[in-house]
Coordinates of C-alpha atoms in Angstrom, one line a residue:
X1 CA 200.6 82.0 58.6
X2 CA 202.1 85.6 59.1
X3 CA 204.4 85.3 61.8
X4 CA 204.5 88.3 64.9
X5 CA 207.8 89.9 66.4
X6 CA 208.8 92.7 69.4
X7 CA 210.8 94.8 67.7
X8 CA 213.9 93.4 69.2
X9 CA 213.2 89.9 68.1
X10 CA 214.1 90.3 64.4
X11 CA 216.8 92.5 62.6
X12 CA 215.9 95.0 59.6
X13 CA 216.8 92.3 57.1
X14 CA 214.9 90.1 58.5
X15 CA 211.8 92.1 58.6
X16 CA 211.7 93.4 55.2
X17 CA 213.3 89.7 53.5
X18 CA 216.6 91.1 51.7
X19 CA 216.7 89.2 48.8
X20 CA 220.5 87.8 48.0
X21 CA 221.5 88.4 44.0
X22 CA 221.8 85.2 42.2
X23 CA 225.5 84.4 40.1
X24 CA 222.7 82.6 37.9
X25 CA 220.7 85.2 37.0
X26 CA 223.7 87.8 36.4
X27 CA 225.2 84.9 34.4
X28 CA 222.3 84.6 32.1
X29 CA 221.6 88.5 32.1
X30 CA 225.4 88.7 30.7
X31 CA 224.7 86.7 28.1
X32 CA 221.4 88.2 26.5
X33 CA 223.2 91.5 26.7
X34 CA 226.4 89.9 25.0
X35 CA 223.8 88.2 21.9
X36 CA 221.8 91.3 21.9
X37 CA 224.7 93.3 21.6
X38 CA 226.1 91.0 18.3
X39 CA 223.0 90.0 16.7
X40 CA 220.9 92.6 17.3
X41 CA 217.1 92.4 15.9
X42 CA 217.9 88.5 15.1
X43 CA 218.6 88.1 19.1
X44 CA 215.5 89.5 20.0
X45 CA 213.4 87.2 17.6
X46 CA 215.0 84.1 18.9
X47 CA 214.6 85.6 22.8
X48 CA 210.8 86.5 22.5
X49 CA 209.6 83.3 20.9
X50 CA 211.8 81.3 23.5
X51 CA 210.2 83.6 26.4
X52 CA 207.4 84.8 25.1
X53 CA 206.1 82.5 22.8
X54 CA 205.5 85.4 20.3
X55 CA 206.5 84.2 16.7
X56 CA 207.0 87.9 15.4
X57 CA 207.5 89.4 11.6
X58 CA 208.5 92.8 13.0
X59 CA 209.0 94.2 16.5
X60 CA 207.5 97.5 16.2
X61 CA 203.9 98.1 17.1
X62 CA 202.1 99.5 13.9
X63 CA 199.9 102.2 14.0
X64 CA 196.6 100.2 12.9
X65 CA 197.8 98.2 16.0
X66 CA 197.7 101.4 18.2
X67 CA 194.6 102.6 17.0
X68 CA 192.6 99.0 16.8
X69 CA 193.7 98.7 20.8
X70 CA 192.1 101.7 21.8
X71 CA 188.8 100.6 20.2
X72 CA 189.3 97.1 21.9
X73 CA 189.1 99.0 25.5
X74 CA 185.9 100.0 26.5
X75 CA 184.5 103.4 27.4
X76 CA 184.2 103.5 30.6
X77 CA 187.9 102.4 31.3
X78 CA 189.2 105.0 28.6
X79 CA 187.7 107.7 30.7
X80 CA 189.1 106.3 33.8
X81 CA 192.8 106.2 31.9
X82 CA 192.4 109.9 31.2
X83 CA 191.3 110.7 34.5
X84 CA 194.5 109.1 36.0
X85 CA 196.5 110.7 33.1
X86 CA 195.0 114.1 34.3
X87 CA 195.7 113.7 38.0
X88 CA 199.6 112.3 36.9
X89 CA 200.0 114.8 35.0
X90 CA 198.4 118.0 37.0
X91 CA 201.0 116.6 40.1
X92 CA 204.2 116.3 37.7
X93 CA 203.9 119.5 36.7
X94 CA 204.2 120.8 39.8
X95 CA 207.7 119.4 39.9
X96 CA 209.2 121.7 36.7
X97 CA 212.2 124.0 37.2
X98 CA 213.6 126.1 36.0
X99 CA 217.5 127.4 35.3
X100 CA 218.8 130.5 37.3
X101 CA 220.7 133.3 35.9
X102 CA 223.6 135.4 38.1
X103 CA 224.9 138.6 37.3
X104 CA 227.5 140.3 38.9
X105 CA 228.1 143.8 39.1
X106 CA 232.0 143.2 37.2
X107 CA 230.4 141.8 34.4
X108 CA 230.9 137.8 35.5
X109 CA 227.8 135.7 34.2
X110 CA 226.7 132.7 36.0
X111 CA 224.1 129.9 35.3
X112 CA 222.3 126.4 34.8
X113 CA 220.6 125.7 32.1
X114 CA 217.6 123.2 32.3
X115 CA 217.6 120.8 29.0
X116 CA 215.2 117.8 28.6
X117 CA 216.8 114.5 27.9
X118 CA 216.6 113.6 23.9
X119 CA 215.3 109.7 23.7
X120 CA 214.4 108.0 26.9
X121 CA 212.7 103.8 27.1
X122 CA 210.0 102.8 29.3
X123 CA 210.0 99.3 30.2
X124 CA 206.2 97.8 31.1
X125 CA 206.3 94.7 32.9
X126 CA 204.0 92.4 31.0
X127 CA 204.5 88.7 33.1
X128 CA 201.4 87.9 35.9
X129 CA 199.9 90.7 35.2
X130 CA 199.2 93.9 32.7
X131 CA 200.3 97.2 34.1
X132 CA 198.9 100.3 32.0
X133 CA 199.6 102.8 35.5
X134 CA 203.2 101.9 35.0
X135 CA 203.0 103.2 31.2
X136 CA 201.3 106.5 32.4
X137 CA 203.7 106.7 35.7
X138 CA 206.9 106.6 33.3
X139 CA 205.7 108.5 30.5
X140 CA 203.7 111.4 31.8
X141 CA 206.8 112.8 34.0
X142 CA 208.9 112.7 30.6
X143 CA 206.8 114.4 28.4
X144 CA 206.2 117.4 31.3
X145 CA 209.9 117.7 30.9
X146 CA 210.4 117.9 27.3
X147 CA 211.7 114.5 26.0
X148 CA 211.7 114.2 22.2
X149 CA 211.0 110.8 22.1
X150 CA 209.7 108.0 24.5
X151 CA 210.4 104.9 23.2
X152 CA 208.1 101.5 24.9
X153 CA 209.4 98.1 25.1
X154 CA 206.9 95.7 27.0
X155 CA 206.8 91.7 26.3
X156 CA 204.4 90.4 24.0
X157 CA 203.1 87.1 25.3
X158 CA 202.0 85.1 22.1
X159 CA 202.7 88.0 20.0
X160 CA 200.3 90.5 21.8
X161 CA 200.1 93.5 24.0
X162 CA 197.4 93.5 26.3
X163 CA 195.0 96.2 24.8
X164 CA 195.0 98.2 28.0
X165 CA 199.2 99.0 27.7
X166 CA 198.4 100.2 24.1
X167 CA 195.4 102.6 24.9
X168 CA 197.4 103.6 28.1
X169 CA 200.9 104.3 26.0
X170 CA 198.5 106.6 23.4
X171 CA 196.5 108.5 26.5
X172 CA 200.6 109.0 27.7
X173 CA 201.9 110.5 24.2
X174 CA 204.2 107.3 23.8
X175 CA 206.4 107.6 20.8
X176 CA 207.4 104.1 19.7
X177 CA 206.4 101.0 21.1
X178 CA 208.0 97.7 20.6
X179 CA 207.1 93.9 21.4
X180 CA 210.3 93.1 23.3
X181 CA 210.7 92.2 27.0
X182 CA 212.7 91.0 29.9
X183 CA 216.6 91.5 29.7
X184 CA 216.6 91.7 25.9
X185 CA 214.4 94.6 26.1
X186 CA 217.1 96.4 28.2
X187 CA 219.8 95.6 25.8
X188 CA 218.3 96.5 22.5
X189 CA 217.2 100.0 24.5
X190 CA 221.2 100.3 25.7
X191 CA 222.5 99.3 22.8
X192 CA 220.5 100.0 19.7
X193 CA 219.2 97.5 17.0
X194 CA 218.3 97.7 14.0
X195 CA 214.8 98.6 14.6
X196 CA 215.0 100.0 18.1
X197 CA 217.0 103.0 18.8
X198 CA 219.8 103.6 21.5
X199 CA 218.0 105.3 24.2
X200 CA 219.9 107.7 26.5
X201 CA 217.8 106.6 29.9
X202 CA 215.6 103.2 30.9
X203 CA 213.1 103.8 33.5
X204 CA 210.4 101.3 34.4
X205 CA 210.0 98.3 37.0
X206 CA 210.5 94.7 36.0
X207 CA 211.7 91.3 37.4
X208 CA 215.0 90.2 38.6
X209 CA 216.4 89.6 34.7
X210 CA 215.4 93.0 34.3
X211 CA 216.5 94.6 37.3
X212 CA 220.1 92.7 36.6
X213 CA 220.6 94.0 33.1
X214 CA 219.2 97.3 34.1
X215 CA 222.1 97.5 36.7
X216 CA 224.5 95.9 34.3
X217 CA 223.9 98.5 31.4
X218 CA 223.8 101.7 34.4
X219 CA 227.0 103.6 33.0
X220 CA 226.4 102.8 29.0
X221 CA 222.9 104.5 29.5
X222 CA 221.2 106.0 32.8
X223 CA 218.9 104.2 34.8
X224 CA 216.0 105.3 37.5
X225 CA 216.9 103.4 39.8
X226 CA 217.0 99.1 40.7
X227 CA 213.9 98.1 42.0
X228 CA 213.7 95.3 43.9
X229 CA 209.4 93.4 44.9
X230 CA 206.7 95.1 46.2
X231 CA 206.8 96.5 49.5
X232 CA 204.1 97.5 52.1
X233 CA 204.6 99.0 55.8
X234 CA 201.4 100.1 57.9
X235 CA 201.4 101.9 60.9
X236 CA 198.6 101.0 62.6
X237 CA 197.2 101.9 66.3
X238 CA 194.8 100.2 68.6
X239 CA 191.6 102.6 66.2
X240 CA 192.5 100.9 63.3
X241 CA 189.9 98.5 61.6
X242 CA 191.6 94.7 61.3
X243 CA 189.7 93.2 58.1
X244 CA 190.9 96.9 56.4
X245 CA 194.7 97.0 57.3
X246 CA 194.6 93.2 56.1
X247 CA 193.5 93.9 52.6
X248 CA 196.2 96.5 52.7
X249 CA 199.0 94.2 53.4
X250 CA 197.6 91.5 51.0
X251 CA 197.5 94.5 48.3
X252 CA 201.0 94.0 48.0
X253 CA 201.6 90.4 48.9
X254 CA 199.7 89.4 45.7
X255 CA 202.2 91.4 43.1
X256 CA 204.9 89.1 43.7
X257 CA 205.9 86.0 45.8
X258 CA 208.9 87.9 46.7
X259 CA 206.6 90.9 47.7
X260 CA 206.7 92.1 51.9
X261 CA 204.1 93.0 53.8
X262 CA 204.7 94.3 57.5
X263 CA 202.0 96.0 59.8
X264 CA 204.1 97.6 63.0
X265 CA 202.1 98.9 65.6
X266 CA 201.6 99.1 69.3
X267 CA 198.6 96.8 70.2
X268 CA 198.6 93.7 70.1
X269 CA 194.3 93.2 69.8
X270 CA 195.3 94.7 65.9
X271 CA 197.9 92.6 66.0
X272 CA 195.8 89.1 66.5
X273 CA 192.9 90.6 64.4
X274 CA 194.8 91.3 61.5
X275 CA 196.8 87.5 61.3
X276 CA 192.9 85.9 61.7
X277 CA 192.1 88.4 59.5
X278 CA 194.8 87.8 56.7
X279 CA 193.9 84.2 56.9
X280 CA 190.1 84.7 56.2
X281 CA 191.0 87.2 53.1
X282 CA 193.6 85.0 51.3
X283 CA 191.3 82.5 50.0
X284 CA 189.0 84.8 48.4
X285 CA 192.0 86.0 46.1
X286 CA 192.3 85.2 42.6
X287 CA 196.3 85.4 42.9
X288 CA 195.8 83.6 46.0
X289 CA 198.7 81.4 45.7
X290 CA 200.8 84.2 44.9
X291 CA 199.8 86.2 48.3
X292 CA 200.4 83.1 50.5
X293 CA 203.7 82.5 49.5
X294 CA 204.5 86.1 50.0
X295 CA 202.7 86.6 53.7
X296 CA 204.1 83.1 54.9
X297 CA 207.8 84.2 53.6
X298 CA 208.1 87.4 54.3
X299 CA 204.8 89.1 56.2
X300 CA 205.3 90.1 59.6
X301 CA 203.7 92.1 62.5
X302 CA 206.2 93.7 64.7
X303 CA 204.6 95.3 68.3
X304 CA 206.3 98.5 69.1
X305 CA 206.3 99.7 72.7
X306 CA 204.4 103.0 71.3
X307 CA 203.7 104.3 68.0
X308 CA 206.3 106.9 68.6
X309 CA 208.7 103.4 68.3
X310 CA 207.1 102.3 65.4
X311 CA 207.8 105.4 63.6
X312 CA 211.0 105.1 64.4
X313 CA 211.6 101.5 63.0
X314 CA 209.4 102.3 59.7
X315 CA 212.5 105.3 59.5
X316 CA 214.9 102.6 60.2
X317 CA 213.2 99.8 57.6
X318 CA 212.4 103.0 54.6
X319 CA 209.6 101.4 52.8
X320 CA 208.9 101.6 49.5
X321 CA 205.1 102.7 50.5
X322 CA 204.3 103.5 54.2
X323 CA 200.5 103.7 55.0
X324 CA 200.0 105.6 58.0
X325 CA 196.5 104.3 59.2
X326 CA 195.8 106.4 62.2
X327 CA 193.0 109.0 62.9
X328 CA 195.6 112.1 63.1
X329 CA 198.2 111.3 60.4
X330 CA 199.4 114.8 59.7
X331 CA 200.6 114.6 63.9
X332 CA 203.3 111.5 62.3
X333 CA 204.1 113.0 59.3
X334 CA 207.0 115.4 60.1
X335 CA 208.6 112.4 61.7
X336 CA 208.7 110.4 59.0
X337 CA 212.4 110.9 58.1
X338 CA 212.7 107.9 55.2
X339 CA 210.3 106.2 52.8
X340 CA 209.1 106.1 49.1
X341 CA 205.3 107.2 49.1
X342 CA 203.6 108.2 52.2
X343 CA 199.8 107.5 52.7
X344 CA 197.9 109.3 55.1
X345 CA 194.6 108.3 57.1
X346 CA 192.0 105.5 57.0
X347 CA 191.1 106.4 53.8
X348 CA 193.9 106.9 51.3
X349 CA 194.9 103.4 50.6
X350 CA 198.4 102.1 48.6
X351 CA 196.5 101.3 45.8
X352 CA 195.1 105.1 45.3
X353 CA 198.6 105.7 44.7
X354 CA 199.4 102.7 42.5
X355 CA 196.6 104.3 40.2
X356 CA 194.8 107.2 40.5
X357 CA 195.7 110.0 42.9
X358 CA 198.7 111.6 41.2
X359 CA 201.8 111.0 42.7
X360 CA 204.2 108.4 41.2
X361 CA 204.4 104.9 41.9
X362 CA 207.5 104.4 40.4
X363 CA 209.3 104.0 43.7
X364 CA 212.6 103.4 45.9
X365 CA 213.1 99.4 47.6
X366 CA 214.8 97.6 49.3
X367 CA 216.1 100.6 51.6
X368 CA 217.0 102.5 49.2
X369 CA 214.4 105.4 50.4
X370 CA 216.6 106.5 52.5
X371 CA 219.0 108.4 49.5
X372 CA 216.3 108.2 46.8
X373 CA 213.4 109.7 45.3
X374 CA 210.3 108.9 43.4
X375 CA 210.5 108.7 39.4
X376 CA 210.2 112.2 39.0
X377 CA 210.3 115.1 35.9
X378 CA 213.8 115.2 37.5
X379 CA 214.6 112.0 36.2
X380 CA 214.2 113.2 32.7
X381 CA 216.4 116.5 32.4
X382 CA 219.8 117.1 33.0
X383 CA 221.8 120.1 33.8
X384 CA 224.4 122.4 32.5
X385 CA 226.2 125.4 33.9
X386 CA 227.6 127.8 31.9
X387 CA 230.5 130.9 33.1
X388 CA 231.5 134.1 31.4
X389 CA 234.2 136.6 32.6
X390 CA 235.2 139.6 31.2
X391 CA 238.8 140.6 31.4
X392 CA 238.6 143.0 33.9
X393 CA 236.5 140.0 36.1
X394 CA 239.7 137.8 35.1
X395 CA 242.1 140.0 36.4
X396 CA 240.6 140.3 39.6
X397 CA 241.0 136.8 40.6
X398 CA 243.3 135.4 37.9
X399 CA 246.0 135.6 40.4
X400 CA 244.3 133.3 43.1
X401 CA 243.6 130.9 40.4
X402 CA 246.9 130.6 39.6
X403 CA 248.1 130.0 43.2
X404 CA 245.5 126.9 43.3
X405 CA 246.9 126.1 40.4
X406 CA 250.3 125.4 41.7
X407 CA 249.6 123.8 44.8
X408 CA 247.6 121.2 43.1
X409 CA 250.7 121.0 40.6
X410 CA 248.7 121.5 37.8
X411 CA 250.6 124.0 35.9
X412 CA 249.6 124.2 32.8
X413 CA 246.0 125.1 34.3
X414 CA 247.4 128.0 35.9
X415 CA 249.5 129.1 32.6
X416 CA 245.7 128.9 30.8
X417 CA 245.0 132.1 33.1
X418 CA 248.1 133.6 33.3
X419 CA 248.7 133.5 29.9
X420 CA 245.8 135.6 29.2
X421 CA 246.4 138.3 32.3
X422 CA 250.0 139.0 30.0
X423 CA 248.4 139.4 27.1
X424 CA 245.6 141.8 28.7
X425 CA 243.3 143.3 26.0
X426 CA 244.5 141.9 22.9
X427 CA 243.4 138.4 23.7

């Protein structure tokens, strides 16, 4: 049963379940990365028909593979991938920048140049459930930027990829894909193998093996970000329709046992409506099991004084997705300070996100909204500045320089300029 708080009942960490990092799981992630690392190809073998069951003769998906999984997916869903493709990719391309130019009237040349990552891995979670919006979330955003090659690991339970990941990876323009998962994925995509190359960035969502070797390769390779389950906040007022903002919550809860689900809002008729409610809806779930574990562990309803107060505690909680279930959203919007994805209205549910609508899914927990972004085309390019000076621009300021220089005691930097003001145009 989903238990119900006043805000002052409960602390932040209580609401959204912090989960604590297990030695056991770092332990074991240290060691796949270690055998990965030394045996290479041979480690992944012997991982995936330990976790996956998949007795495999090569890792690498072949194209006969590629092309026999699209005609394995039916029609109808093909044209719904592309449509999601299309909305992904017409929003992403929003985000491209460009680099800037400065010219100075003394000749001096400023800049940043704009370059696309070379070789980036997607990791598709392929456990409880198959994720194809995950392969179009990651990849889409990379190729809008200009990556050479994207490079899919995703497990292959039994020795196959769900048909859907394939058709979704070809709709994305997926390079390579490989039948690998969990922390060995990570490492062979950190590392190199002798079949999969070193990648120079790992995006994608995964469980806590994952998460933990994504965090323990972060310096070797660039990450997105550690994502931690599935979260859910609603802001809900006294309007809002009960058996609605129920199906929300449980929208979440059944990803992941670990998952939360909180509704925060100001009555407490919604309140009651929504825990009967919740009740009623769980049985009639496939992953019911799944959901109950999630909503009895860590679902709550907190009753704010006002929704002006419950704003202000979804700011303080930053959820991964906040629905904002109201009949005037736009009115809350410019007060929402902190929080992954924002949904506005009766009528844009989480799910039109996870799928369809555009934006990406690939999203901030566990807090962490309140310093980071979205999976964006960001993600995929890095930047470089670049300086020119004439002499006469040098000599104008070569001076200064020099004075920093010295007070930092950095001499030799200041001889580098001083150096070339003495020697004047025969440099």
């Amino acid at each position: 049963m989903i238990r119900q708080y006043r805000y002052n009942e409960i602390s932040v960490t209580e609401i959204m379940g912090r989960k604590e990092e297990h030695a056991d799981v770092s332990e074991q992630v240290a060691r796949i990365l270690a055998d990965v690392r030394r045996e290479q190809d041979a480690a992944l073998f012997r991982y995936g028909a330990q976790f996956d069951q998949a007795v495999l003769d090569t890792l690498e998906v072949t194209e006969q593979e590629r092309k026999q999984a699209l005609a394995e997916v039916d029609d109808g869903f093909l044209d719904i991938l592309r449509t999601a493709a299309a909305n992904i990719r017409a929003f992403h391309e929003k985000q491209k920048r460009q680099g800037f130019v400065i010219t100075e009237t003394n000749g001096v040349v400023l800049g940043q140049k704009m370059m696309p990552l070379d070789r980036v891995g997607i990791y598709v979670p392929g456990g409880t459930a198959s994720y194809p919006s995950t392969v179009l979330m990651d990849a889409i955003p990379a190729k809008i930027a200009g990556v050479r090659e994207i490079i899919m690991v995703t497990p292959a339970k039994g020795g196959k990829i769900a048909p859907v990941i394939l058709a979704a990876a070809e709709i994305a323009g997926v390079d390579r894909i490989f039948k690998v998962g969990g922390a060995q994925a990570v490492a062979a995509l950190a590392y190199g193998t002798e079949s999969i190359p070193k990648v120079d960035k790992i995006v994608g969502p995964g469980n806590a093996y994952v998460a933990e070797a994504k965090k323990q390769v972060f310096g070797r390779v660039s990450i997105d970000m550690i994502a931690g389950p599935s979260e859910i906040l609603i802001l809900a007022d006294d309007s809002c329709d009960a058996e609605i903002v129920a199906a929300d919550m449980l929208s979440q809860a059944e990803h992941d046992k670990l998952a939360s689900a909180v509704l925060v809002t100001d009555s407490q008729r919604l309140a009651d409506a929504v825990a009967l409610e919740i009740e009623r809806q769980i049985p009639l779930l496939p992953r019911a099991e799944i959901a109950r574990a999630s909503i009895d562990v860590y679902g709550k309803i907190l009753l704010a004084e006002s929704m002006a107060q419950a704003v202000e505690i979804s700011n303080e909680i930053a959820p991964e997705h906040l629905e904002i279930c109201v009949d005037d959203p736009f009115a809350y919007l410019a007060g929402i300070r902190h929080a992954g994805s924002i949904f506005l209205g009766k009528y844009a549910p989480e799910a039109l996100g996870d799928y369809f609508a555009g934006p990406n899914h690939t999203l901030p927990t566990s807090g962490t909204a309140r310093f980071s972004s979205p999976l964006s085309v960001d993600d995929f390019l890095k930047k470089s500045s670049f300086t020119y000076y004439t002499e006469q621009a040098l000599q104008q300021v070569g001076g200064q320089i020099v004075r920093f220089a010295q007070e930092e005691g950095l001499d030799a930097h200041g001889r580098s300029v001083s150096i070339r003001l003495e020697k004047g145009g025969t440099v």
